[in-house]
PDB file of C-alpha atoms in Angstrom:
ATOM      1  CA  MET W 155      11.027  32.551   6.555  1.00 75.00           C
ATOM      2  CA  ASN W 156      10.130  31.410  10.035  1.00 85.00           C
ATOM      3  CA  ALA W 157       8.719  27.985  10.849  1.00 89.00           C
ATOM      4  CA  ARG W 158       5.109  29.048  10.449  1.00 91.00           C
ATOM      5  CA  GLU W 159       5.764  30.576   7.043  1.00 90.00           C
ATOM      6  CA  TYR W 160       7.419  27.361   5.863  1.00 89.00           C
ATOM      7  CA  ALA W 161       4.372  25.433   7.069  1.00 92.00           C
ATOM      8  CA  ILE W 162       1.983  27.769   5.242  1.00 92.00           C
ATOM      9  CA  GLN W 163       4.012  27.440   2.050  1.00 92.00           C
ATOM     10  CA  CYS W 164       3.928  23.653   2.412  1.00 93.00           C
ATOM     11  CA  ILE W 165       0.135  23.702   2.639  1.00 94.00           C
ATOM     12  CA  LYS W 166      -0.101  25.994  -0.404  1.00 94.00           C
ATOM     13  CA  ASP W 167       2.223  23.772  -2.442  1.00 93.00           C
ATOM     14  CA  GLU W 168       0.318  20.610  -1.585  1.00 95.00           C
ATOM     15  CA  ALA W 169      -3.040  22.260  -2.221  1.00 96.00           C
ATOM     16  CA  GLN W 170      -1.815  23.382  -5.635  1.00 95.00           C
ATOM     17  CA  ALA W 171      -0.572  19.880  -6.386  1.00 95.00           C
ATOM     18  CA  VAL W 172      -4.050  18.561  -5.693  1.00 96.00           C
ATOM     19  CA  LEU W 173      -5.715  21.176  -7.908  1.00 96.00           C
ATOM     20  CA  ASP W 174      -3.241  20.361 -10.685  1.00 96.00           C
ATOM     21  CA  LEU W 175      -4.675  16.840 -10.794  1.00 96.00           C
ATOM     22  CA  ILE W 176      -7.911  18.080 -12.340  1.00 97.00           C
ATOM     23  CA  PRO W 177      -6.525  18.707 -15.879  1.00 96.00           C
ATOM     24  CA  LYS W 178      -4.889  15.262 -15.753  1.00 95.00           C
ATOM     25  CA  MET W 179      -8.212  13.483 -15.259  1.00 95.00           C
ATOM     26  CA  ASP W 180      -8.870  11.761 -18.586  1.00 95.00           C
ATOM     27  CA  ASN W 181     -10.357   8.576 -20.036  1.00 96.00           C
ATOM     28  CA  ASN W 182      -7.881   6.527 -18.033  1.00 97.00           C
ATOM     29  CA  PHE W 183      -9.754   7.418 -14.858  1.00 97.00           C
ATOM     30  CA  ASP W 184     -13.031   6.242 -16.402  1.00 96.00           C
ATOM     31  CA  ARG W 185     -11.342   3.012 -17.491  1.00 97.00           C
ATOM     32  CA  ALA W 186      -9.984   2.466 -13.986  1.00 97.00           C
ATOM     33  CA  VAL W 187     -13.466   2.848 -12.510  1.00 96.00           C
ATOM     34  CA  GLU W 188     -14.909   0.408 -15.054  1.00 95.00           C
ATOM     35  CA  LEU W 189     -12.161  -2.141 -14.396  1.00 95.00           C
ATOM     36  CA  ILE W 190     -12.946  -2.117 -10.686  1.00 95.00           C
ATOM     37  CA  MET W 191     -16.703  -2.151 -11.263  1.00 93.00           C
ATOM     38  CA  GLN W 192     -16.324  -5.239 -13.458  1.00 91.00           C
ATOM     39  CA  CYS W 193     -13.889  -6.896 -11.049  1.00 91.00           C
ATOM     40  CA  LYS W 194     -15.246 -10.250  -9.870  1.00 89.00           C
ATOM     41  CA  GLY W 195     -12.535 -10.673  -7.259  1.00 90.00           C
ATOM     42  CA  LYS W 196     -10.700  -8.072  -5.213  1.00 92.00           C
ATOM     43  CA  VAL W 197      -8.576  -4.993  -5.734  1.00 94.00           C
ATOM     44  CA  ILE W 198      -4.970  -5.655  -4.669  1.00 92.00           C
ATOM     45  CA  VAL W 199      -3.145  -2.406  -3.924  1.00 95.00           C
ATOM     46  CA  THR W 200       0.640  -2.479  -3.925  1.00 93.00           C
ATOM     47  CA  GLY W 201       3.549  -0.091  -3.556  1.00 93.00           C
ATOM     48  CA  VAL W 202       6.922   0.308  -1.862  1.00 92.00           C
ATOM     49  CA  GLY W 203       8.034   2.784   0.796  1.00 92.00           C
ATOM     50  CA  LYS W 204       5.950   5.959   1.076  1.00 93.00           C
ATOM     51  CA  SER W 205       3.854   4.799  -1.872  1.00 94.00           C
ATOM     52  CA  GLY W 206       3.152   1.646   0.098  1.00 93.00           C
ATOM     53  CA  HIS W 207       1.899   3.634   3.080  1.00 95.00           C
ATOM     54  CA  ILE W 208      -0.387   5.641   0.812  1.00 96.00           C
ATOM     55  CA  GLY W 209      -1.497   2.444  -0.904  1.00 95.00           C
ATOM     56  CA  ALA W 210      -2.460   0.866   2.411  1.00 95.00           C
ATOM     57  CA  LYS W 211      -4.701   3.830   3.173  1.00 95.00           C
ATOM     58  CA  ILE W 212      -6.277   3.726  -0.302  1.00 96.00           C
ATOM     59  CA  ALA W 213      -6.952   0.002   0.104  1.00 94.00           C
ATOM     60  CA  ALA W 214      -8.598   0.649   3.469  1.00 91.00           C
ATOM     61  CA  THR W 215     -10.773   3.405   1.973  1.00 91.00           C
ATOM     62  CA  LEU W 216     -11.856   1.199  -0.921  1.00 92.00           C
ATOM     63  CA  ALA W 217     -12.642  -1.701   1.404  1.00 88.00           C
ATOM     64  CA  SER W 218     -14.743   0.464   3.706  1.00 81.00           C
ATOM     65  CA  THR W 219     -16.760   1.907   0.834  1.00 84.00           C
ATOM     66  CA  GLY W 220     -17.897  -1.266  -0.853  1.00 82.00           C
ATOM     67  CA  THR W 221     -14.880  -2.375  -2.930  1.00 87.00           C
ATOM     68  CA  PRO W 222     -13.223  -5.578  -1.652  1.00 88.00           C
ATOM     69  CA  SER W 223      -9.609  -4.509  -1.382  1.00 90.00           C
ATOM     70  CA  PHE W 224      -6.395  -5.033   0.571  1.00 89.00           C
ATOM     71  CA  PHE W 225      -2.768  -3.948   0.439  1.00 92.00           C
ATOM     72  CA  VAL W 226       0.185  -6.232  -0.264  1.00 89.00           C
ATOM     73  CA  ASN W 227       3.844  -5.295  -0.229  1.00 87.00           C
ATOM     74  CA  PRO W 228       5.497  -6.513  -3.467  1.00 83.00           C
ATOM     75  CA  LEU W 229       8.485  -7.645  -1.400  1.00 77.00           C
ATOM     76  CA  ASP W 230       6.233 -10.126   0.392  1.00 72.00           C
ATOM     77  CA  VAL W 231       5.048 -11.591  -2.904  1.00 64.00           C
ATOM     78  CA  TYR W 232       8.513 -13.031  -3.469  1.00 57.00           C
ATOM     79  CA  HIS W 233       8.244 -14.910  -0.181  1.00 54.00           C
ATOM     80  CA  GLY W 234       4.958 -16.746  -0.500  1.00 51.00           C
ATOM     81  CA  ASP W 235       2.202 -14.124  -0.792  1.00 56.00           C
ATOM     82  CA  LEU W 236       1.685 -14.642  -4.525  1.00 60.00           C
ATOM     83  CA  GLY W 237      -1.234 -16.881  -3.638  1.00 62.00           C
ATOM     84  CA  VAL W 238      -3.363 -13.874  -2.758  1.00 72.00           C
ATOM     85  CA  MET W 239      -3.817 -13.158  -6.464  1.00 77.00           C
ATOM     86  CA  ALA W 240      -6.304 -14.867  -8.702  1.00 80.00           C
ATOM     87  CA  GLN W 241      -7.984 -14.333 -12.034  1.00 85.00           C
ATOM     88  CA  GLY W 242     -10.795 -11.840 -11.639  1.00 88.00           C
ATOM     89  CA  ASP W 243      -8.695  -9.544  -9.445  1.00 92.00           C
ATOM     90  CA  VAL W 244      -7.437  -6.060 -10.303  1.00 95.00           C
ATOM     91  CA  VAL W 245      -4.063  -4.682  -9.204  1.00 95.00           C
ATOM     92  CA  LEU W 246      -3.611  -1.012  -8.322  1.00 97.00           C
ATOM     93  CA  ALA W 247       0.168  -0.407  -8.457  1.00 95.00           C
ATOM     94  CA  ILE W 248       1.552   2.834  -7.012  1.00 96.00           C
ATOM     95  CA  SER W 249       4.976   4.331  -7.659  1.00 95.00           C
ATOM     96  CA  ASN W 250       5.803   8.014  -8.013  1.00 94.00           C
ATOM     97  CA  SER W 251       8.655   7.347 -10.459  1.00 94.00           C
ATOM     98  CA  GLY W 252       6.978   4.378 -12.095  1.00 93.00           C
ATOM     99  CA  GLN W 253      10.411   2.790 -12.148  1.00 93.00           C
ATOM    100  CA  THR W 254      10.604   1.219  -8.663  1.00 89.00           C
ATOM    101  CA  ASP W 255      12.606  -1.975  -9.125  1.00 88.00           C
ATOM    102  CA  GLU W 256      10.798  -4.045  -6.465  1.00 84.00           C
ATOM    103  CA  LEU W 257       7.454  -3.131  -7.996  1.00 86.00           C
ATOM    104  CA  LEU W 258       8.514  -3.736 -11.586  1.00 88.00           C
ATOM    105  CA  ARG W 259       9.702  -7.250 -10.696  1.00 85.00           C
ATOM    106  CA  PHE W 260       6.191  -7.871  -9.391  1.00 82.00           C
ATOM    107  CA  ILE W 261       4.506  -6.828 -12.655  1.00 85.00           C
ATOM    108  CA  PRO W 262       5.420  -9.931 -14.762  1.00 85.00           C
ATOM    109  CA  MET W 263       3.754 -12.112 -12.155  1.00 82.00           C
ATOM    110  CA  VAL W 264       0.578 -10.046 -12.432  1.00 86.00           C
ATOM    111  CA  LEU W 265       0.632 -10.177 -16.226  1.00 87.00           C
ATOM    112  CA  HIS W 266       1.163 -13.946 -16.075  1.00 83.00           C
ATOM    113  CA  PHE W 267      -2.147 -14.275 -14.227  1.00 84.00           C
ATOM    114  CA  GLY W 268      -3.856 -12.066 -16.812  1.00 89.00           C
ATOM    115  CA  ILE W 269      -4.779  -9.579 -14.133  1.00 92.00           C
ATOM    116  CA  PRO W 270      -5.361  -5.978 -15.292  1.00 95.00           C
ATOM    117  CA  ILE W 271      -3.130  -3.308 -13.770  1.00 96.00           C
ATOM    118  CA  ILE W 272      -4.190   0.195 -12.840  1.00 97.00           C
ATOM    119  CA  ALA W 273      -0.979   2.198 -12.485  1.00 96.00           C
ATOM    120  CA  MET W 274      -0.786   5.347 -10.405  1.00 97.00           C
ATOM    121  CA  SER W 275       2.444   7.260 -10.928  1.00 96.00           C
ATOM    122  CA  GLY W 276       3.938  10.644 -11.673  1.00 96.00           C
ATOM    123  CA  ASN W 277       5.549   9.451 -14.909  1.00 95.00           C
ATOM    124  CA  PRO W 278       3.250   8.557 -17.833  1.00 95.00           C
ATOM    125  CA  GLN W 279       6.324   7.356 -19.789  1.00 95.00           C
ATOM    126  CA  SER W 280       7.491   4.933 -17.104  1.00 95.00           C
ATOM    127  CA  LEU W 281       7.706   1.172 -17.444  1.00 94.00           C
ATOM    128  CA  LEU W 282       4.890   0.837 -14.928  1.00 94.00           C
ATOM    129  CA  ALA W 283       2.665   3.022 -17.093  1.00 95.00           C
ATOM    130  CA  LYS W 284       3.721   1.112 -20.213  1.00 94.00           C
ATOM    131  CA  TYR W 285       2.675  -2.280 -18.867  1.00 93.00           C
ATOM    132  CA  SER W 286      -0.506  -1.080 -17.181  1.00 95.00           C
ATOM    133  CA  THR W 287      -4.018  -1.428 -18.517  1.00 95.00           C
ATOM    134  CA  CYS W 288      -4.641   2.206 -17.634  1.00 96.00           C
ATOM    135  CA  HIS W 289      -2.503   4.889 -16.002  1.00 97.00           C
ATOM    136  CA  LEU W 290      -3.555   7.568 -13.518  1.00 97.00           C
ATOM    137  CA  ASN W 291      -1.214  10.541 -13.729  1.00 97.00           C
ATOM    138  CA  VAL W 292      -0.388  11.978 -10.289  1.00 97.00           C
ATOM    139  CA  SER W 293       2.661  14.006 -11.310  1.00 96.00           C
ATOM    140  CA  VAL W 294       3.460  17.172  -9.363  1.00 95.00           C
ATOM    141  CA  GLU W 295       5.480  20.217 -10.347  1.00 93.00           C
ATOM    142  CA  LYS W 296       7.517  20.124  -7.157  1.00 93.00           C
ATOM    143  CA  GLU W 297       7.562  18.609  -3.700  1.00 93.00           C
ATOM    144  CA  ALA W 298       6.561  20.777  -0.759  1.00 90.00           C
ATOM    145  CA  CYS W 299       9.870  19.772   0.828  1.00 86.00           C
ATOM    146  CA  PRO W 300      12.312  22.749   0.762  1.00 84.00           C
ATOM    147  CA  LEU W 301      14.903  20.413  -0.787  1.00 82.00           C
ATOM    148  CA  ASN W 302      12.373  19.075  -3.313  1.00 82.00           C
ATOM    149  CA  LEU W 303      13.315  15.587  -2.184  1.00 79.00           C
ATOM    150  CA  ALA W 304      11.005  14.205   0.530  1.00 87.00           C
ATOM    151  CA  PRO W 305       7.720  12.830  -0.843  1.00 90.00           C
ATOM    152  CA  THR W 306       5.174  15.452   0.224  1.00 94.00           C
ATOM    153  CA  SER W 307       3.158  16.937  -2.618  1.00 95.00           C
ATOM    154  CA  SER W 308       3.471  13.676  -4.557  1.00 95.00           C
ATOM    155  CA  THR W 309       2.113  11.500  -1.752  1.00 96.00           C
ATOM    156  CA  THR W 310      -0.701  13.988  -1.125  1.00 96.00           C
ATOM    157  CA  ALA W 311      -1.656  13.939  -4.813  1.00 96.00           C
ATOM    158  CA  THR W 312      -1.600  10.135  -4.844  1.00 97.00           C
ATOM    159  CA  LEU W 313      -3.764   9.922  -1.757  1.00 97.00           C
ATOM    160  CA  VAL W 314      -6.287  12.343  -3.219  1.00 97.00           C
ATOM    161  CA  MET W 315      -6.419  10.401  -6.484  1.00 97.00           C
ATOM    162  CA  GLY W 316      -7.153   7.281  -4.467  1.00 97.00           C
ATOM    163  CA  ASP W 317      -9.945   9.085  -2.637  1.00 96.00           C
ATOM    164  CA  ALA W 318     -11.335  10.317  -5.967  1.00 96.00           C
ATOM    165  CA  LEU W 319     -11.369   6.737  -7.221  1.00 96.00           C
ATOM    166  CA  ALA W 320     -13.170   5.521  -4.081  1.00 94.00           C
ATOM    167  CA  VAL W 321     -15.756   8.300  -4.231  1.00 92.00           C
ATOM    168  CA  ALA W 322     -16.441   7.687  -7.922  1.00 93.00           C
ATOM    169  CA  LEU W 323     -16.966   4.002  -7.181  1.00 92.00           C
ATOM    170  CA  MET W 324     -19.314   4.852  -4.310  1.00 89.00           C
ATOM    171  CA  GLU W 325     -21.406   6.912  -6.705  1.00 90.00           C
ATOM    172  CA  ARG W 326     -21.455   4.146  -9.305  1.00 88.00           C
ATOM    173  CA  ARG W 327     -22.495   1.605  -6.684  1.00 85.00           C
ATOM    174  CA  ASN W 328     -25.152   3.943  -5.267  1.00 84.00           C
ATOM    175  CA  PHE W 329     -23.470   3.457  -1.886  1.00 70.00           C
ATOM    176  CA  LYS W 330     -25.776   4.617   0.944  1.00 69.00           C
ATOM    177  CA  PRO W 331     -25.222   5.531   4.624  1.00 65.00           C
ATOM    178  CA  GLN W 332     -26.694   2.158   5.571  1.00 61.00           C
ATOM    179  CA  ASP W 333     -24.031   0.449   3.456  1.00 59.00           C
ATOM    180  CA  PHE W 334     -21.324   2.517   5.093  1.00 59.00           C
ATOM    181  CA  ALA W 335     -22.637   1.536   8.508  1.00 57.00           C
ATOM    182  CA  GLN W 336     -22.363  -2.158   7.666  1.00 56.00           C
ATOM    183  CA  PHE W 337     -18.649  -1.674   6.992  1.00 57.00           C
ATOM    184  CA  HIS W 338     -18.237   0.447  10.166  1.00 51.00           C
ATOM    185  CA  PRO W 339     -20.376  -1.306  12.801  1.00 52.00           C
ATOM    186  CA  GLY W 340     -18.207   0.012  15.629  1.00 51.00           C
ATOM    187  CA  GLY W 341     -18.473   3.637  14.610  1.00 53.00           C
ATOM    188  CA  GLU W 342     -21.052   6.185  15.724  1.00 52.00           C
ATOM    189  CA  LEU W 343     -22.805   6.111  12.356  1.00 53.00           C
ATOM    190  CA  GLY W 344     -22.784   2.327  12.344  1.00 56.00           C
ATOM    191  CA  LYS W 345     -24.332   2.145  15.767  1.00 59.00           C
ATOM    192  CA  ARG W 346     -27.108   4.578  14.898  1.00 59.00           C
ATOM    193  CA  LEU W 347     -27.933   2.869  11.618  1.00 64.00           C
ATOM    194  CA  LEU W 348     -27.625  -0.742  12.765  1.00 70.00           C
ATOM    195  CA  THR W 349     -28.854  -0.648  16.372  1.00 82.00           C
ATOM    196  CA  THR W 350     -32.583  -1.322  16.734  1.00 88.00           C
ATOM    197  CA  ALA W 351     -35.213  -0.249  19.231  1.00 89.00           C
ATOM    198  CA  GLN W 352     -35.171  -3.764  20.648  1.00 91.00           C
ATOM    199  CA  ASP W 353     -31.461  -3.409  21.446  1.00 88.00           C
ATOM    200  CA  VAL W 354     -31.892  -0.373  23.717  1.00 88.00           C
ATOM    201  CA  MET W 355     -35.491  -0.431  24.960  1.00 91.00           C
ATOM    202  CA  LEU W 356     -36.336  -0.588  28.656  1.00 91.00           C
ATOM    203  CA  THR W 357     -38.350  -3.661  29.572  1.00 91.00           C
ATOM    204  CA  GLU W 358     -38.392  -3.808  33.369  1.00 89.00           C
ATOM    205  CA  HIS W 359     -40.575  -1.912  35.845  1.00 87.00           C
ATOM    206  CA  LEU W 360     -42.506  -0.186  33.092  1.00 90.00           C
ATOM    207  CA  PRO W 361     -45.069   2.358  34.395  1.00 92.00           C
ATOM    208  CA  MET W 362     -48.305   0.596  33.435  1.00 93.00           C
ATOM    209  CA  LEU W 363     -51.715   2.072  34.251  1.00 94.00           C
ATOM    210  CA  THR W 364     -55.354   1.444  33.458  1.00 94.00           C
ATOM    211  CA  ALA W 365     -57.615   3.927  31.759  1.00 94.00           C
ATOM    212  CA  ASN W 366     -59.999   4.068  34.752  1.00 94.00           C
ATOM    213  CA  MET W 367     -57.221   4.608  37.302  1.00 94.00           C
ATOM    214  CA  HIS W 368     -57.581   7.860  39.274  1.00 93.00           C
ATOM    215  CA  LEU W 369     -54.870  10.404  38.525  1.00 92.00           C
ATOM    216  CA  GLY W 370     -53.767  10.517  42.159  1.00 89.00           C
ATOM    217  CA  GLU W 371     -52.754   6.871  41.911  1.00 92.00           C
ATOM    218  CA  ALA W 372     -51.383   7.322  38.408  1.00 92.00           C
ATOM    219  CA  ILE W 373     -48.930   9.952  39.668  1.00 90.00           C
ATOM    220  CA  ILE W 374     -47.347   7.340  41.952  1.00 91.00           C
ATOM    221  CA  HIS W 375     -46.811   4.909  39.058  1.00 90.00           C
ATOM    222  CA  VAL W 376     -45.406   7.638  36.787  1.00 90.00           C
ATOM    223  CA  SER W 377     -43.032   8.776  39.515  1.00 89.00           C
ATOM    224  CA  LYS W 378     -41.768   5.245  40.215  1.00 88.00           C
ATOM    225  CA  GLY W 379     -41.200   4.623  36.517  1.00 86.00           C
ATOM    226  CA  LYS W 380     -38.768   7.570  36.324  1.00 86.00           C
ATOM    227  CA  LEU W 381     -39.511   8.036  32.636  1.00 88.00           C
ATOM    228  CA  GLY W 382     -41.967  10.891  32.976  1.00 89.00           C
ATOM    229  CA  LEU W 383     -44.839   8.841  31.562  1.00 93.00           C
ATOM    230  CA  GLY W 384     -47.331   6.068  32.168  1.00 94.00           C
ATOM    231  CA  VAL W 385     -48.890   3.673  29.665  1.00 96.00           C
ATOM    232  CA  ALA W 386     -52.536   2.685  29.897  1.00 95.00           C
ATOM    233  CA  ILE W 387     -52.909  -1.037  29.175  1.00 94.00           C
ATOM    234  CA  LYS W 388     -56.016  -3.160  28.592  1.00 91.00           C
ATOM    235  CA  ASP W 389     -55.835  -6.882  27.841  1.00 89.00           C
ATOM    236  CA  GLY W 390     -52.126  -6.466  27.166  1.00 86.00           C
ATOM    237  CA  CYS W 391     -52.667  -3.804  24.502  1.00 92.00           C
ATOM    238  CA  ILE W 392     -51.933  -0.088  24.668  1.00 95.00           C
ATOM    239  CA  GLU W 393     -54.934   2.154  25.231  1.00 94.00           C
ATOM    240  CA  GLY W 394     -53.093   5.407  25.708  1.00 94.00           C
ATOM    241  CA  LEU W 395     -50.253   7.316  27.294  1.00 95.00           C
ATOM    242  CA  ILE W 396     -49.936  10.117  29.821  1.00 94.00           C
ATOM    243  CA  THR W 397     -46.882  12.237  30.580  1.00 92.00           C
ATOM    244  CA  ASP W 398     -45.879  14.298  33.581  1.00 89.00           C
ATOM    245  CA  GLY W 399     -46.673  17.313  31.418  1.00 90.00           C
ATOM    246  CA  ASP W 400     -50.235  16.041  30.948  1.00 91.00           C
ATOM    247  CA  ILE W 401     -50.515  15.657  34.719  1.00 91.00           C
ATOM    248  CA  ARG W 402     -49.317  19.201  35.430  1.00 91.00           C
ATOM    249  CA  ARG W 403     -51.728  20.683  32.917  1.00 92.00           C
ATOM    250  CA  ALA W 404     -54.579  18.636  34.409  1.00 91.00           C
ATOM    251  CA  MET W 405     -53.764  19.953  37.896  1.00 91.00           C
ATOM    252  CA  GLU W 406     -53.864  23.530  36.651  1.00 90.00           C
ATOM    253  CA  LYS W 407     -57.136  22.910  34.821  1.00 90.00           C
ATOM    254  CA  TRP W 408     -59.128  21.000  37.453  1.00 91.00           C
ATOM    255  CA  ASN W 409     -57.513  22.034  40.760  1.00 88.00           C
ATOM    256  CA  ALA W 410     -59.326  20.176  43.570  1.00 83.00           C
ATOM    257  CA  GLU W 411     -61.277  18.069  41.072  1.00 89.00           C
ATOM    258  CA  PHE W 412     -58.024  16.651  39.749  1.00 88.00           C
ATOM    259  CA  PHE W 413     -58.112  13.613  42.063  1.00 88.00           C
ATOM    260  CA  ASP W 414     -61.574  12.679  40.813  1.00 89.00           C
ATOM    261  CA  ARG W 415     -60.354  12.462  37.253  1.00 93.00           C
ATOM    262  CA  THR W 416     -59.020   9.291  35.615  1.00 94.00           C
ATOM    263  CA  VAL W 417     -56.232   8.470  33.213  1.00 94.00           C
ATOM    264  CA  SER W 418     -58.734   8.282  30.334  1.00 94.00           C
ATOM    265  CA  ASP W 419     -59.525  11.981  30.801  1.00 93.00           C
ATOM    266  CA  ILE W 420     -56.028  13.108  29.827  1.00 93.00           C
ATOM    267  CA  MET W 421     -54.333  10.276  27.971  1.00 95.00           C
ATOM    268  CA  THR W 422     -53.141  10.434  24.396  1.00 93.00           C
ATOM    269  CA  ARG W 423     -54.990   7.614  22.660  1.00 94.00           C
ATOM    270  CA  THR W 424     -52.597   7.312  19.722  1.00 92.00           C
ATOM    271  CA  PRO W 425     -49.090   7.526  21.191  1.00 94.00           C
ATOM    272  CA  LYS W 426     -46.083   7.187  18.904  1.00 94.00           C
ATOM    273  CA  THR W 427     -44.991   3.586  18.562  1.00 95.00           C
ATOM    274  CA  VAL W 428     -42.344   1.647  16.660  1.00 95.00           C
ATOM    275  CA  GLY W 429     -41.627  -2.000  16.025  1.00 94.00           C
ATOM    276  CA  PRO W 430     -38.733  -3.781  17.762  1.00 94.00           C
ATOM    277  CA  ASP W 431     -36.678  -3.873  14.549  1.00 93.00           C
ATOM    278  CA  THR W 432     -36.901  -0.128  13.921  1.00 91.00           C
ATOM    279  CA  LYS W 433     -33.433   1.368  13.612  1.00 87.00           C
ATOM    280  CA  ILE W 434     -32.417   3.873  16.283  1.00 84.00           C
ATOM    281  CA  ALA W 435     -31.763   6.457  13.576  1.00 82.00           C
ATOM    282  CA  GLU W 436     -35.464   6.283  12.656  1.00 87.00           C
ATOM    283  CA  VAL W 437     -36.499   6.452  16.311  1.00 90.00           C
ATOM    284  CA  GLN W 438     -34.439   9.623  16.680  1.00 87.00           C
ATOM    285  CA  LYS W 439     -36.125  11.168  13.651  1.00 88.00           C
ATOM    286  CA  LEU W 440     -39.542  10.352  15.125  1.00 91.00           C
ATOM    287  CA  MET W 441     -38.651  11.926  18.473  1.00 89.00           C
ATOM    288  CA  ASN W 442     -37.251  15.061  16.864  1.00 89.00           C
ATOM    289  CA  LYS W 443     -40.203  15.457  14.505  1.00 90.00           C
ATOM    290  CA  HIS W 444     -42.832  15.225  17.252  1.00 90.00           C
ATOM    291  CA  LYS W 445     -40.712  16.776  20.023  1.00 88.00           C
ATOM    292  CA  ILE W 446     -41.136  13.795  22.328  1.00 89.00           C
ATOM    293  CA  HIS W 447     -38.715  12.099  24.713  1.00 89.00           C
ATOM    294  CA  ASN W 448     -39.960   8.510  24.637  1.00 91.00           C
ATOM    295  CA  VAL W 449     -41.306   6.068  22.085  1.00 94.00           C
ATOM    296  CA  LEU W 450     -43.254   2.890  22.831  1.00 95.00           C
ATOM    297  CA  VAL W 451     -42.057  -0.360  21.270  1.00 95.00           C
ATOM    298  CA  VAL W 452     -44.906  -2.673  20.266  1.00 94.00           C
ATOM    299  CA  ASP W 453     -45.460  -5.939  18.448  1.00 93.00           C
ATOM    300  CA  SER W 454     -47.834  -6.471  15.537  1.00 92.00           C
ATOM    301  CA  GLU W 455     -50.808  -6.713  17.925  1.00 92.00           C
ATOM    302  CA  ASN W 456     -49.994  -3.470  19.760  1.00 92.00           C
ATOM    303  CA  HIS W 457     -48.694  -5.217  22.874  1.00 93.00           C
ATOM    304  CA  LEU W 458     -46.172  -3.122  24.787  1.00 94.00           C
ATOM    305  CA  LEU W 459     -42.684  -4.649  24.533  1.00 94.00           C
ATOM    306  CA  GLY W 460     -40.642  -1.800  25.951  1.00 93.00           C
ATOM    307  CA  ILE W 461     -39.921   1.915  25.958  1.00 94.00           C
ATOM    308  CA  VAL W 462     -37.076   3.734  24.216  1.00 93.00           C
ATOM    309  CA  ASP W 463     -35.897   6.806  26.089  1.00 89.00           C
ATOM    310  CA  ARG W 464     -34.184   9.674  24.250  1.00 82.00           C
ATOM    311  CA  TYR W 465     -30.980   9.062  26.212  1.00 76.00           C
ATOM    312  CA  ALA W 466     -30.847   5.494  24.896  1.00 70.00           C
ATOM    313  CA  CYS W 467     -30.525   6.924  21.380  1.00 65.00           C
ATOM    314  CA  VAL W 468     -27.304   8.744  22.243  1.00 58.00           C
ATOM    315  CA  LEU W 469     -24.825   6.011  21.245  1.00 52.00           C
TER     316      LEU W 469
END
């Protein structure tokens, strides 16, 4: 086989290893979910070598989806990190063989604290499985490695089992996009769901008009504002809104009479408005629904606070 054929076979082998997990899903998985749901502390994920790398990713996934979790190397526990454990925690211990010496030496310490252990290994008869509260079987028929030595299919299966655990917990917790955003404030989703209209609205040099202003003068204000609109204000409150589209249509309709007309003749008297705390995601929905490019930000008394432009919503 050439290089590409080896790669394709690798993908097939790992995909099959993942599918083979399905028949192994039993009551132990349900027990693992319940243990974590009832956990009053944190989930401590541990493993050595490749299992440790996979464990670190699983811990990160759990932590970002609502389950307080972190990874600890069992080797570090022997040198002062034992203090991270406390009653109320749950340990997720990962070892493909279930016989990893460094990990097994860590288990008595966990049992001493009375902390339940969720084991994830490819050997249900291993010592790790024996001393665990519940065991998740991630055994594979063979590694994708041509020598059947390098952890490939086994690490993939373990990673997928960790993802399955995280997803099941998300469902049990009724985890929503807003919750995800709180754990990912720097991401695109986080910005859209956490940023408010107040954070991005324009507040300076707003194109303000009066309802009795002649359209010839209104054009100047709309043009200077560079937002393609003007807001009619009376006693600090919004009376209406005109857009450059409204102006063009008025020119076509009235021709020479256009300059005798006033803002009140063409303004929309109920423009779309939002409060300053409205999330940008909601502002985007409003713009898309009504096919508009700007939304006015107002306080409880309909005073104009600012204007959100469509481009400000692209975070």
